[in-house]
Amino acid sequence: MREKHRFFGNIVVGVLALQGDVIEHRRALDLVGVKSKEVKVPSDLESIDGLIIPGGESTTLSLLVELGGMFDVIGEKIAGRMPIFGTCAGLIMLSKEIIDGRRDQKSFEVFEVSVKRNGYGRQLDSFEAPIALDGTSPPNYPGVFIRAPAVVSLGDKVEVLGKVIKDESPVLIRQGRILGATFHPELTDDLRVHELFISMIEEV
Ligand code: GLN
C-alpha cells in the first residue's frame, strides 16, 4: 500500500452509496489520506465537505436518488457550492443534457454539458486508453472506460482538464466546483484525479 503522503485535517468526503463503485472510491480517498463516509440518506450530507457520485448505472442511480428523497437535498448542497465529483454514471447524473437517456431518467442538471450514454459504441463498450491530463504532459494517466458516456458538447464555463488520446474527446471536465470524469479513476492506482478533487475542496 502506498503511504499516505499528506494530512488533510478534517476534510470528509461523502460518497453517494446507493449503487456503483462506492468501495473503490473510498479506497482511493483512503490512499490519498482523506476521510470518507457513505452517503445514503439526506442527513448523511450534513457533515461532509464534498461529494462523489460514483459510476454504476445512471438510470438506476436516478431512480434510487429519487426514491431516497435525495434530489432536492443534494441539489441544495450543489447550489450552496459544495464541491461535487461525478464519475461515469455520476457525471451523467450532473449533466444538463443526457442523450440516449431513459425517458424517466433525471439528473441534477448543473453541469453545462451534453453527454451521450454509452457514447463510445457497443464494440468499444469498455476499453483502456491513456489520458493527457493537461495540455502539456504526456498522456500517461491510465484511463479505464466502462460503457462510458461521451461528452458531445460543452458550455462556455466548462474547462477541459483531460482528453483521451484515442480520439481527443474531453474526458475530465470542470465547471467551478463541479468535476466530472467519463472514466473510472477509482479503478487505478494513479491518485491524481482524486487529489485534484481534494484540492478543489481545499480551495473552498
Ligand atoms: N452506461 C452507464 C450509464 O448510462 C454508465 C456506465 C458506468 O458508470 N460505468 O449509466
PDB file of C-alpha atoms and ligand atoms in Angstrom:
ATOM      1  CA  MET A   1       0.000   0.000   0.000  1.00  0.00           C
ATOM      2  CA  ARG A   2       1.159   3.464  -0.873  1.00  0.00           C
ATOM      3  CA  GLU A   3       1.944   5.645   2.081  1.00  0.00           C
ATOM      4  CA  LYS A   4      -0.400   8.438   2.914  1.00  0.00           C
ATOM      5  CA  HIS A   5       1.587  11.449   1.911  1.00  0.00           C
ATOM      6  CA  ARG A   6      -0.307  14.385   3.313  1.00  0.00           C
ATOM      7  CA  PHE A   7      -2.563  15.213   6.173  1.00  0.00           C
ATOM      8  CA  PHE A   8      -5.839  16.713   5.109  1.00  0.00           C
ATOM      9  CA  GLY A   9      -7.043  17.779   8.515  1.00  0.00           C
ATOM     10  CA  ASN A  10     -10.699  17.341   8.968  1.00  0.00           C
ATOM     11  CA  ILE A  11     -11.829  17.062   5.373  1.00  0.00           C
ATOM     12  CA  VAL A  12     -14.515  14.400   4.977  1.00  0.00           C
ATOM     13  CA  VAL A  13     -15.621  13.376   1.515  1.00  0.00           C
ATOM     14  CA  GLY A  14     -19.012  11.758   1.102  1.00  0.00           C
ATOM     15  CA  VAL A  15     -19.504   9.003  -1.453  1.00  0.00           C
ATOM     16  CA  LEU A  16     -23.076   8.540  -2.610  1.00  0.00           C
ATOM     17  CA  ALA A  17     -23.645   4.933  -1.636  1.00  0.00           C
ATOM     18  CA  LEU A  18     -26.837   3.917  -3.388  1.00  0.00           C
ATOM     19  CA  GLN A  19     -25.225   1.946  -6.209  1.00  0.00           C
ATOM     20  CA  GLY A  20     -21.922   1.531  -8.041  1.00  0.00           C
ATOM     21  CA  ASP A  21     -18.231   1.957  -7.258  1.00  0.00           C
ATOM     22  CA  VAL A  22     -18.507   3.084  -3.650  1.00  0.00           C
ATOM     23  CA  ILE A  23     -15.833   0.930  -2.036  1.00  0.00           C
ATOM     24  CA  GLU A  24     -13.382   1.725  -4.826  1.00  0.00           C
ATOM     25  CA  HIS A  25     -13.748   5.485  -4.363  1.00  0.00           C
ATOM     26  CA  ARG A  26     -13.376   5.153  -0.603  1.00  0.00           C
ATOM     27  CA  ARG A  27     -10.203   3.136  -1.124  1.00  0.00           C
ATOM     28  CA  ALA A  28      -8.767   5.820  -3.397  1.00  0.00           C
ATOM     29  CA  LEU A  29      -9.639   8.541  -0.865  1.00  0.00           C
ATOM     30  CA  ASP A  30      -8.024   6.492   1.861  1.00  0.00           C
ATOM     31  CA  LEU A  31      -4.840   6.206  -0.216  1.00  0.00           C
ATOM     32  CA  VAL A  32      -4.868   9.975  -0.739  1.00  0.00           C
ATOM     33  CA  GLY A  33      -5.160  10.323   3.029  1.00  0.00           C
ATOM     34  CA  VAL A  34      -8.666  11.749   3.241  1.00  0.00           C
ATOM     35  CA  LYS A  35     -11.508  10.556   5.426  1.00  0.00           C
ATOM     36  CA  SER A  36     -14.627   9.413   3.640  1.00  0.00           C
ATOM     37  CA  LYS A  37     -18.141   8.473   4.534  1.00  0.00           C
ATOM     38  CA  GLU A  38     -21.024   6.743   2.794  1.00  0.00           C
ATOM     39  CA  VAL A  39     -23.970   8.955   1.950  1.00  0.00           C
ATOM     40  CA  LYS A  40     -27.215   7.003   1.910  1.00  0.00           C
ATOM     41  CA  VAL A  41     -29.818   9.305   3.423  1.00  0.00           C
ATOM     42  CA  PRO A  42     -30.237  13.096   3.442  1.00  0.00           C
ATOM     43  CA  SER A  43     -28.826  13.518   6.963  1.00  0.00           C
ATOM     44  CA  ASP A  44     -25.519  11.954   5.841  1.00  0.00           C
ATOM     45  CA  LEU A  45     -24.897  15.113   3.815  1.00  0.00           C
ATOM     46  CA  GLU A  46     -24.637  17.280   6.905  1.00  0.00           C
ATOM     47  CA  SER A  47     -21.068  16.539   7.854  1.00  0.00           C
ATOM     48  CA  ILE A  48     -19.289  16.346   4.511  1.00  0.00           C
ATOM     49  CA  ASP A  49     -17.077  18.798   2.636  1.00  0.00           C
ATOM     50  CA  GLY A  50     -17.505  17.347  -0.840  1.00  0.00           C
ATOM     51  CA  LEU A  51     -19.451  14.579  -2.538  1.00  0.00           C
ATOM     52  CA  ILE A  52     -18.534  11.924  -5.096  1.00  0.00           C
ATOM     53  CA  ILE A  53     -21.244  10.365  -7.237  1.00  0.00           C
ATOM     54  CA  PRO A  54     -19.725   7.082  -8.403  1.00  0.00           C
ATOM     55  CA  GLY A  55     -20.074   5.203 -11.655  1.00  0.00           C
ATOM     56  CA  GLY A  56     -22.638   2.473 -11.977  1.00  0.00           C
ATOM     57  CA  GLU A  57     -25.825   2.821 -13.948  1.00  0.00           C
ATOM     58  CA  SER A  58     -27.315   6.274 -14.269  1.00  0.00           C
ATOM     59  CA  THR A  59     -30.917   5.116 -14.789  1.00  0.00           C
ATOM     60  CA  THR A  60     -30.754   3.113 -11.556  1.00  0.00           C
ATOM     61  CA  LEU A  61     -28.978   5.921  -9.731  1.00  0.00           C
ATOM     62  CA  SER A  62     -31.650   8.361 -10.841  1.00  0.00           C
ATOM     63  CA  LEU A  63     -34.367   6.088  -9.505  1.00  0.00           C
ATOM     64  CA  LEU A  64     -32.619   5.488  -6.183  1.00  0.00           C
ATOM     65  CA  VAL A  65     -31.847   9.184  -5.660  1.00  0.00           C
ATOM     66  CA  GLU A  66     -35.495   9.940  -6.274  1.00  0.00           C
ATOM     67  CA  LEU A  67     -36.784   7.159  -4.008  1.00  0.00           C
ATOM     68  CA  GLY A  68     -34.399   8.268  -1.276  1.00  0.00           C
ATOM     69  CA  GLY A  69     -35.644  11.858  -1.475  1.00  0.00           C
ATOM     70  CA  MET A  70     -32.116  12.991  -2.318  1.00  0.00           C
ATOM     71  CA  PHE A  71     -32.648  15.132  -5.433  1.00  0.00           C
ATOM     72  CA  ASP A  72     -33.559  18.291  -3.563  1.00  0.00           C
ATOM     73  CA  VAL A  73     -31.072  17.975  -0.726  1.00  0.00           C
ATOM     74  CA  ILE A  74     -28.098  17.219  -2.940  1.00  0.00           C
ATOM     75  CA  GLY A  75     -29.281  19.934  -5.355  1.00  0.00           C
ATOM     76  CA  GLU A  76     -29.263  22.419  -2.471  1.00  0.00           C
ATOM     77  CA  LYS A  77     -25.735  21.395  -1.494  1.00  0.00           C
ATOM     78  CA  ILE A  78     -24.558  21.911  -5.069  1.00  0.00           C
ATOM     79  CA  ALA A  79     -26.307  25.287  -5.212  1.00  0.00           C
ATOM     80  CA  GLY A  80     -24.540  26.099  -1.923  1.00  0.00           C
ATOM     81  CA  ARG A  81     -21.266  25.472  -3.802  1.00  0.00           C
ATOM     82  CA  MET A  82     -20.207  22.242  -2.148  1.00  0.00           C
ATOM     83  CA  PRO A  83     -17.618  20.584  -4.430  1.00  0.00           C
ATOM     84  CA  ILE A  84     -19.026  17.580  -6.263  1.00  0.00           C
ATOM     85  CA  PHE A  85     -17.353  14.989  -8.460  1.00  0.00           C
ATOM     86  CA  GLY A  86     -19.250  12.667 -10.787  1.00  0.00           C
ATOM     87  CA  THR A  87     -17.551   9.704 -12.442  1.00  0.00           C
ATOM     88  CA  CYS A  88     -19.116   7.990 -15.436  1.00  0.00           C
ATOM     89  CA  ALA A  89     -22.776   7.436 -14.446  1.00  0.00           C
ATOM     90  CA  GLY A  90     -22.115  10.089 -11.766  1.00  0.00           C
ATOM     91  CA  LEU A  91     -21.176  12.577 -14.480  1.00  0.00           C
ATOM     92  CA  ILE A  92     -24.382  11.722 -16.345  1.00  0.00           C
ATOM     93  CA  MET A  93     -26.277  12.493 -13.114  1.00  0.00           C
ATOM     94  CA  LEU A  94     -24.837  16.030 -13.087  1.00  0.00           C
ATOM     95  CA  SER A  95     -25.256  16.903 -16.764  1.00  0.00           C
ATOM     96  CA  LYS A  96     -27.768  19.351 -18.184  1.00  0.00           C
ATOM     97  CA  GLU A  97     -28.483  17.186 -21.185  1.00  0.00           C
ATOM     98  CA  ILE A  98     -28.483  13.389 -21.477  1.00  0.00           C
ATOM     99  CA  ILE A  99     -28.576  11.928 -24.959  1.00  0.00           C
ATOM    100  CA  ASP A 100     -29.981   8.397 -25.185  1.00  0.00           C
ATOM    101  CA  GLY A 101     -31.202   8.560 -21.623  1.00  0.00           C
ATOM    102  CA  ARG A 102     -34.264   6.701 -20.480  1.00  0.00           C
ATOM    103  CA  ARG A 103     -37.353   8.823 -20.688  1.00  0.00           C
ATOM    104  CA  ASP A 104     -37.898   8.902 -16.915  1.00  0.00           C
ATOM    105  CA  GLN A 105     -34.221   9.411 -16.084  1.00  0.00           C
ATOM    106  CA  LYS A 106     -33.419  12.581 -14.154  1.00  0.00           C
ATOM    107  CA  SER A 107     -30.268  14.481 -13.346  1.00  0.00           C
ATOM    108  CA  PHE A 108     -29.201  17.422 -11.210  1.00  0.00           C
ATOM    109  CA  GLU A 109     -28.807  19.488 -14.409  1.00  0.00           C
ATOM    110  CA  VAL A 110     -25.927  21.599 -13.144  1.00  0.00           C
ATOM    111  CA  PHE A 111     -23.035  20.743 -15.462  1.00  0.00           C
ATOM    112  CA  GLU A 112     -23.278  22.657 -18.719  1.00  0.00           C
ATOM    113  CA  VAL A 113     -22.559  19.672 -20.887  1.00  0.00           C
ATOM    114  CA  SER A 114     -24.354  17.328 -23.136  1.00  0.00           C
ATOM    115  CA  VAL A 115     -23.400  13.677 -22.637  1.00  0.00           C
ATOM    116  CA  LYS A 116     -24.307  10.683 -24.712  1.00  0.00           C
ATOM    117  CA  ARG A 117     -24.814   7.498 -22.721  1.00  0.00           C
ATOM    118  CA  ASN A 118     -22.665   4.592 -23.903  1.00  0.00           C
ATOM    119  CA  GLY A 119     -21.207   7.132 -26.289  1.00  0.00           C
ATOM    120  CA  TYR A 120     -18.255   5.062 -27.459  1.00  0.00           C
ATOM    121  CA  GLY A 121     -20.477   2.484 -29.124  1.00  0.00           C
ATOM    122  CA  ARG A 122     -21.171  -1.116 -28.420  1.00  0.00           C
ATOM    123  CA  GLN A 123     -17.984  -2.618 -29.786  1.00  0.00           C
ATOM    124  CA  LEU A 124     -15.920  -0.278 -27.697  1.00  0.00           C
ATOM    125  CA  ASP A 125     -18.223  -0.564 -24.706  1.00  0.00           C
ATOM    126  CA  SER A 126     -15.220  -0.849 -22.451  1.00  0.00           C
ATOM    127  CA  PHE A 127     -11.625  -0.010 -23.171  1.00  0.00           C
ATOM    128  CA  GLU A 128      -8.432   1.283 -21.629  1.00  0.00           C
ATOM    129  CA  ALA A 129      -6.625   4.228 -23.162  1.00  0.00           C
ATOM    130  CA  PRO A 130      -4.131   6.805 -21.905  1.00  0.00           C
ATOM    131  CA  ILE A 131      -5.378  10.232 -20.971  1.00  0.00           C
ATOM    132  CA  ALA A 132      -3.478  13.511 -21.311  1.00  0.00           C
ATOM    133  CA  LEU A 133      -4.312  15.264 -18.055  1.00  0.00           C
ATOM    134  CA  ASP A 134      -3.407  18.700 -19.287  1.00  0.00           C
ATOM    135  CA  GLY A 135      -2.234  20.237 -22.492  1.00  0.00           C
ATOM    136  CA  THR A 136       1.442  19.754 -21.776  1.00  0.00           C
ATOM    137  CA  SER A 137       2.160  16.482 -20.018  1.00  0.00           C
ATOM    138  CA  PRO A 138       2.427  13.239 -21.967  1.00  0.00           C
ATOM    139  CA  PRO A 139      -0.763  11.152 -21.985  1.00  0.00           C
ATOM    140  CA  ASN A 140       0.161   8.980 -19.046  1.00  0.00           C
ATOM    141  CA  TYR A 141      -2.965   8.691 -16.964  1.00  0.00           C
ATOM    142  CA  PRO A 142      -4.422   5.168 -17.211  1.00  0.00           C
ATOM    143  CA  GLY A 143      -7.968   5.698 -18.447  1.00  0.00           C
ATOM    144  CA  VAL A 144     -10.451   2.919 -17.713  1.00  0.00           C
ATOM    145  CA  PHE A 145     -13.672   3.387 -19.665  1.00  0.00           C
ATOM    146  CA  ILE A 146     -16.643   1.141 -18.945  1.00  0.00           C
ATOM    147  CA  ARG A 147     -19.712   1.775 -21.103  1.00  0.00           C
ATOM    148  CA  ALA A 148     -18.594   5.346 -20.794  1.00  0.00           C
ATOM    149  CA  PRO A 149     -20.595   8.403 -21.723  1.00  0.00           C
ATOM    150  CA  ALA A 150     -19.132  10.691 -24.388  1.00  0.00           C
ATOM    151  CA  VAL A 151     -19.111  14.441 -23.831  1.00  0.00           C
ATOM    152  CA  VAL A 152     -20.597  15.771 -27.049  1.00  0.00           C
ATOM    153  CA  SER A 153     -20.803  19.473 -26.257  1.00  0.00           C
ATOM    154  CA  LEU A 154     -19.609  21.836 -23.568  1.00  0.00           C
ATOM    155  CA  GLY A 155     -20.817  25.191 -22.272  1.00  0.00           C
ATOM    156  CA  ASP A 156     -18.523  28.226 -22.076  1.00  0.00           C
ATOM    157  CA  LYS A 157     -17.900  27.797 -18.349  1.00  0.00           C
ATOM    158  CA  VAL A 158     -16.600  24.251 -18.725  1.00  0.00           C
ATOM    159  CA  GLU A 159     -12.845  23.641 -18.776  1.00  0.00           C
ATOM    160  CA  VAL A 160     -11.357  20.537 -20.346  1.00  0.00           C
ATOM    161  CA  LEU A 161      -8.721  19.077 -18.000  1.00  0.00           C
ATOM    162  CA  GLY A 162      -8.145  15.794 -19.754  1.00  0.00           C
ATOM    163  CA  LYS A 163      -8.536  14.248 -23.183  1.00  0.00           C
ATOM    164  CA  VAL A 164      -8.293  10.643 -24.214  1.00  0.00           C
ATOM    165  CA  ILE A 165      -5.708  10.335 -26.945  1.00  0.00           C
ATOM    166  CA  LYS A 166      -7.770   7.744 -28.813  1.00  0.00           C
ATOM    167  CA  ASP A 167      -9.993  10.399 -30.348  1.00  0.00           C
ATOM    168  CA  GLU A 168      -9.116  13.585 -28.435  1.00  0.00           C
ATOM    169  CA  SER A 169     -12.521  13.673 -26.765  1.00  0.00           C
ATOM    170  CA  PRO A 170     -12.828  15.501 -23.426  1.00  0.00           C
ATOM    171  CA  VAL A 171     -12.934  13.036 -20.563  1.00  0.00           C
ATOM    172  CA  LEU A 172     -12.111  15.130 -17.494  1.00  0.00           C
ATOM    173  CA  ILE A 173     -14.017  18.383 -17.212  1.00  0.00           C
ATOM    174  CA  ARG A 174     -14.561  21.068 -14.616  1.00  0.00           C
ATOM    175  CA  GLN A 175     -17.058  23.855 -14.106  1.00  0.00           C
ATOM    176  CA  GLY A 176     -16.181  25.790 -10.957  1.00  0.00           C
ATOM    177  CA  ARG A 177     -16.674  23.387  -8.067  1.00  0.00           C
ATOM    178  CA  ILE A 178     -18.093  20.629 -10.247  1.00  0.00           C
ATOM    179  CA  LEU A 179     -15.721  17.974 -11.583  1.00  0.00           C
ATOM    180  CA  GLY A 180     -16.624  15.184 -13.985  1.00  0.00           C
ATOM    181  CA  ALA A 181     -14.817  12.171 -15.443  1.00  0.00           C
ATOM    182  CA  THR A 182     -16.214   9.869 -18.100  1.00  0.00           C
ATOM    183  CA  PHE A 183     -13.707   7.235 -16.931  1.00  0.00           C
ATOM    184  CA  HIS A 184     -13.064   5.431 -13.631  1.00  0.00           C
ATOM    185  CA  PRO A 185     -10.166   6.957 -11.648  1.00  0.00           C
ATOM    186  CA  GLU A 186     -11.153   4.822  -8.656  1.00  0.00           C
ATOM    187  CA  LEU A 187     -10.136   1.664 -10.526  1.00  0.00           C
ATOM    188  CA  THR A 188      -6.489   2.665 -10.941  1.00  0.00           C
ATOM    189  CA  ASP A 189      -3.678   3.308  -8.508  1.00  0.00           C
ATOM    190  CA  ASP A 190      -2.996   6.711 -10.013  1.00  0.00           C
ATOM    191  CA  LEU A 191      -4.431   9.130  -7.492  1.00  0.00           C
ATOM    192  CA  ARG A 192      -4.037  12.388  -9.418  1.00  0.00           C
ATOM    193  CA  VAL A 193      -7.715  12.832 -10.193  1.00  0.00           C
ATOM    194  CA  HIS A 194      -8.850  12.258  -6.618  1.00  0.00           C
ATOM    195  CA  GLU A 195      -6.081  14.612  -5.471  1.00  0.00           C
ATOM    196  CA  LEU A 196      -7.407  17.239  -7.859  1.00  0.00           C
ATOM    197  CA  PHE A 197     -10.864  16.925  -6.314  1.00  0.00           C
ATOM    198  CA  ILE A 198      -9.403  17.265  -2.829  1.00  0.00           C
ATOM    199  CA  SER A 199      -7.568  20.420  -3.925  1.00  0.00           C
ATOM    200  CA  MET A 200     -10.931  21.804  -5.094  1.00  0.00           C
ATOM    201  CA  ILE A 201     -12.311  21.167  -1.590  1.00  0.00           C
ATOM    202  CA  GLU A 202      -9.281  22.838  -0.024  1.00  0.00           C
ATOM    203  CA  GLU A 203      -9.901  25.951  -2.148  1.00  0.00           C
ATOM    204  CA  VAL A 204     -13.367  26.436  -0.617  1.00  0.00           C
TER     205      VAL A 204
HETATM  206  N1  GLN B   1     -23.522   3.449 -19.246  1.00  0.00           N
HETATM  207  C1  GLN B   1     -23.777   3.688 -17.858  1.00  0.00           C
HETATM  208  C2  GLN B   1     -24.978   4.619 -17.672  1.00  0.00           C
HETATM  209  O1  GLN B   1     -25.583   5.030 -18.573  1.00  0.00           O
HETATM  210  C3  GLN B   1     -22.584   4.286 -17.159  1.00  0.00           C
HETATM  211  C4  GLN B   1     -21.506   3.254 -17.013  1.00  0.00           C
HETATM  212  C5  GLN B   1     -20.601   3.445 -15.831  1.00  0.00           C
HETATM  213  O2  GLN B   1     -20.849   4.235 -14.918  1.00  0.00           O
HETATM  214  N2  GLN B   1     -19.559   2.669 -15.815  1.00  0.00           N
HETATM  215  O3  GLN B   1     -25.292   4.935 -16.579  1.00  0.00           O
END
